[in-house]
């Protein structure tokens, strides 16, 4: 199979029912996307599939052939990704950091609009689990990231 | 051997050759601008000025770290001290996780590896970092004949300015005299004096965490991210039932797609030979298997589907949280508990703190409270599941890459399992996706070493615990059944009797039952379960104190596992003490905040003055907004971990289902001395959330010998939308002698403050945690 990951075509040889998360982590050694639960609850595994943030711990790799996959390793190629990454550093968001890749994939979709995301919109969009409890900083950083539009 | 994928083998090669890397291993990393250095071997001529500090060719400096960076920021915090004394700019600072076993040069002579826990990382280690930084500075000055002038520069006698890097090689062999310290917290010149601090105590305009950039770009490597050529993946299947075993003749054959099924023994405290550090060793019987495959997915599915013929003892089906609670309820009022042990059995009743005559004072008290409180086992739930990677080499050495809270203990575990000298084991500590006390244990590392031993020599094996295994086989916070008997005299507004009895299992006894009293030779368990009742915030305000621990079965071979869970004894005792204080206030007809404040406010003891200050601060912050209709407030205080903390919570009833909802939290913390104010704030924010999750839903239940937790589906934690608004006040006297910890501080405060607020709102007193057991969670 050929997968398009972060703009590159990559040849992958595995059981086509292998979830994309494990293809990324164990076969392509792109370990930025994380395993947190394996049952599509925590969202630490989230990547973009054709621009939409999706959980991929149970998504068979055969279903993403021919689609554009972007992981946290590639999100800085987009303005929203760069805004969020800069904001995450400026606001010192992560603690252990294990959940953050998945959050960044969702958050990066919130900061390119013509108006700043509201608390309610952020609450609805960010349902990732963070056991360290960095939610307050995530929320502040997302709102701040919107102000970085065009600046990073 | 070349590494062809994104693996790095972080190490610093000392001039004394103490650390040997895997022969020829070079990491194919470019040295990027990340402040978290991950490559040691790529440096051409590393100049290790002392055991801690390396001056790099580009005049950056790398500070070594050998403990658990769990997200609490300790790697950065300790590097701040080293950088301050070394007199470099923060922008020049890098940090690197390094193997344990290297001793410091010259002055300190201490193994740089240590165990992370007890919120002691800063308290116990800042002195080492100051000495390391100063020693390096003095060596550089001596080597150059010049004077450090800041920014990693030396002014030489000819007036020129040179970077440290120009003299790093010459500095290594210098012998310098360090200043004498009258006390551990005394740092006379030439240590940098507080008024001149440029890095310690500064905010994010000056100091940012060294590990954060890599945590936002996917480059941060956790234990689960280690990748080594030839590595295979092993997934564990622990016996589902407590105390079950596996007959080695019944190890299943490897299923299709997998290469091996390896039986595993547990890591238990059965080595009674004292003086060898840890009494841990492999247990006598197998109780788990690992399924080995080319990737985690294959191994995970195969392990889950594997049929294993376990041998389950009859007693297992009788083991349950309910039976343990029934036993605790009987023990708590028993008058025939043994108070001395033998050389092979512990006492049942341990007196942890005794001042005056608390029972007599209670009997005579005009107002009193006598109540029972119940808290459950709670699993840790780190975001990164337990894992460890081990490789046994042909030359008799071994390596271990693991997220660990104790690199030295990890090293001992690998050595013992493999039967090789500890000196032959190199542990590469990895970033931890959470620790929470779970990763201080080396049971998973001992399992990984067993798998590596069963594979062909030179095969790196990563052992992974899927989430289901992690939750069902956690070493949870002990369940506690406790009684508080408090007496109060309204006429004097004084607490007259403070009496707490805690019935629970002891994680420390399970990990070293062989500890005996030096004088009597009798078993002497520690009473760490009662911290928070022992050393309570009221201890200076009451003349009669009795804090006792009744030890439920903690024999490592026959008891259900328990472990160290963030805030340990305080996680339960603060709930008991602060709930009972509110109940006492209700009995006395006094406002709960006022009752507490009056106990402490007339004291001239600086500790009480600091405690009253944080209480007043929390109250002021919560009162900045008018209390909305349908809401109520509750308070809790603590001085666990050497830090004064007070919280005020504002709760309401959820409009949809009537459950408790925390709307606002105001927390004031005084850790005595603040090294990194933003990180202290972050720990408060996170600990509040952790404490709320645990109070609302945290519970692991044993029934018929099985734990019922399996995934987030039945292990609910707070999400962003449920997070309250927070006001955090970080304050300190700036007196290093007062420095306390922060990582665990907020967690114990939440349950009692919530229960107290809930009582104010509903007149219902909740004495059994969690508020809502059995809660579910979905995607």
Coordinates of C-alpha atoms in Angstrom, one line a residue, chain A residues 14-15 17-19 22 24-44 55 57-58 72-75 81 84-86 88-101 103-104 119 122-124 126-140 142 144, chain B residues 5-6 69-72 204 207-209 211-213 215-222 224-227 233 294-297 300 380-385 431-434 436 464-468 566 677-679 681-683 685-687 689-690 711-713 715 717-724 726 777-779:
Chain A
X14 CA 1.3 -4.9 6.5
X15 CA -2.0 -6.4 7.2
X17 CA -6.7 -4.1 8.7
X18 CA -3.9 -2.7 10.9
X19 CA -5.1 0.6 12.4
X22 CA 0.1 1.4 14.6
X24 CA 2.4 5.3 11.8
X25 CA 4.1 4.3 15.1
X26 CA 5.5 0.9 14.6
X27 CA 6.1 0.7 10.8
X28 CA 6.8 4.2 9.8
X29 CA 8.4 5.1 13.2
X30 CA 6.3 8.3 13.3
X31 CA 5.8 8.2 17.1
X32 CA 4.3 11.6 17.5
X33 CA 0.8 10.2 17.4
X34 CA 0.2 8.3 20.7
X35 CA -1.6 5.3 22.0
X36 CA -3.6 6.2 25.1
X37 CA -6.6 3.8 25.1
X38 CA -7.1 2.0 21.8
X39 CA -10.9 2.4 22.0
X40 CA -11.4 5.8 20.5
X41 CA -12.0 7.7 23.7
X42 CA -8.9 9.6 24.7
X43 CA -8.0 11.0 21.2
X44 CA -4.2 10.9 21.8
X55 CA -9.1 9.2 15.9
X57 CA -6.4 3.8 16.8
X58 CA -9.0 1.6 15.2
X72 CA 1.8 16.2 14.4
X73 CA 5.2 15.9 12.8
X74 CA 3.7 17.6 9.7
X75 CA 1.3 20.1 11.2
X81 CA -0.5 24.3 13.1
X84 CA -0.9 26.5 17.8
X85 CA 2.6 25.2 18.3
X86 CA 3.9 28.7 19.0
X88 CA 1.6 26.1 23.1
X89 CA 5.2 27.1 23.8
X90 CA 4.4 30.8 24.6
X91 CA 1.8 29.7 27.2
X92 CA 3.8 26.7 28.4
X93 CA 0.9 24.3 27.9
X94 CA 2.2 20.8 28.2
X95 CA 3.1 19.0 31.4
X96 CA 3.8 15.3 30.7
X97 CA 2.9 16.1 27.1
X98 CA 1.7 12.7 26.1
X99 CA -1.8 13.8 25.1
X100 CA -0.7 17.0 23.4
X101 CA -0.1 15.7 19.9
X103 CA -4.9 18.0 21.1
X104 CA -2.8 20.0 18.7
X119 CA -14.9 29.1 25.1
X122 CA -13.3 25.2 22.3
X123 CA -15.1 23.0 24.9
X124 CA -17.0 21.3 22.1
X126 CA -11.5 19.6 22.4
X127 CA -12.7 16.5 24.0
X128 CA -9.3 14.9 24.3
X129 CA -8.3 13.4 27.7
X130 CA -5.5 15.1 29.6
X131 CA -4.8 13.5 32.9
X132 CA -2.2 16.1 33.9
X133 CA -5.0 18.7 33.6
X134 CA -3.6 21.3 31.2
X135 CA -7.1 22.2 29.9
X136 CA -7.0 25.8 31.3
X137 CA -3.7 26.5 29.5
X138 CA -5.0 24.7 26.3
X139 CA -8.0 27.0 26.2
X140 CA -6.0 30.2 26.8
X142 CA -6.1 28.4 21.5
X144 CA -4.0 33.4 21.9
Chain B
X5 CA 15.7 5.2 12.1
X6 CA 14.7 7.7 14.6
X69 CA 10.5 14.1 34.3
X70 CA 6.8 13.3 34.6
X71 CA 5.5 16.7 33.4
X72 CA 6.1 18.4 36.7
X204 CA 8.3 32.7 31.5
X207 CA 12.7 30.7 31.8
X208 CA 10.8 28.3 29.6
X209 CA 10.7 24.6 30.1
X211 CA 11.2 19.8 27.2
X212 CA 8.2 21.7 25.9
X213 CA 9.3 22.5 22.3
X215 CA 6.3 18.1 23.2
X216 CA 4.6 20.2 20.6
X217 CA 6.3 19.0 17.5
X218 CA 6.1 15.2 18.0
X219 CA 9.8 14.8 18.6
X220 CA 9.6 14.2 22.4
X221 CA 10.4 10.5 23.0
X222 CA 8.6 8.7 25.7
X224 CA 6.7 3.9 24.2
X225 CA 8.5 5.8 21.4
X226 CA 11.9 4.1 21.7
X227 CA 12.8 2.5 18.4
X233 CA 7.2 -5.8 20.6
X294 CA 6.8 -7.6 15.0
X295 CA 4.4 -4.8 16.0
X296 CA 2.3 -3.8 18.9
X297 CA -1.0 -4.3 17.1
X300 CA -1.8 -6.8 21.5
X380 CA -3.1 5.8 38.5
X381 CA -4.2 6.3 34.9
X382 CA -1.1 7.8 33.4
X383 CA -1.6 8.7 29.8
X384 CA 1.4 6.7 28.7
X385 CA 0.8 3.0 29.6
X431 CA 10.4 11.1 29.4
X432 CA 7.4 9.8 31.2
X433 CA 3.9 10.3 29.9
X434 CA 2.8 10.8 33.5
X436 CA 1.7 9.7 39.4
X464 CA 3.9 -2.9 26.6
X465 CA 0.9 -3.0 28.9
X466 CA -2.2 -2.2 27.0
X467 CA -4.6 0.2 28.8
X468 CA -6.8 -2.8 29.9
X566 CA 0.0 11.0 43.9
X677 CA 6.4 30.4 39.6
X678 CA 4.8 29.3 36.3
X679 CA 5.5 25.7 36.9
X681 CA 1.0 27.4 39.0
X682 CA 0.8 24.6 36.5
X683 CA 1.1 22.0 39.2
X685 CA -3.9 23.8 38.0
X686 CA -3.3 20.2 37.1
X687 CA -3.5 18.9 40.6
X689 CA -8.2 18.8 38.0
X690 CA -6.7 15.5 39.1
X711 CA -10.4 1.5 30.1
X712 CA -11.5 5.1 30.1
X713 CA -15.0 3.7 29.4
X715 CA -12.5 5.1 34.4
X717 CA -11.8 11.6 34.2
X718 CA -12.5 15.3 33.8
X719 CA -12.7 16.8 30.3
X720 CA -12.1 20.4 29.3
X721 CA -15.8 21.3 29.3
X722 CA -16.1 20.3 32.9
X723 CA -13.1 22.2 34.2
X724 CA -13.8 25.0 36.7
X726 CA -9.5 28.8 38.6
X777 CA -17.1 7.7 29.7
X778 CA -17.4 7.6 25.9
X779 CA -15.5 8.9 22.9

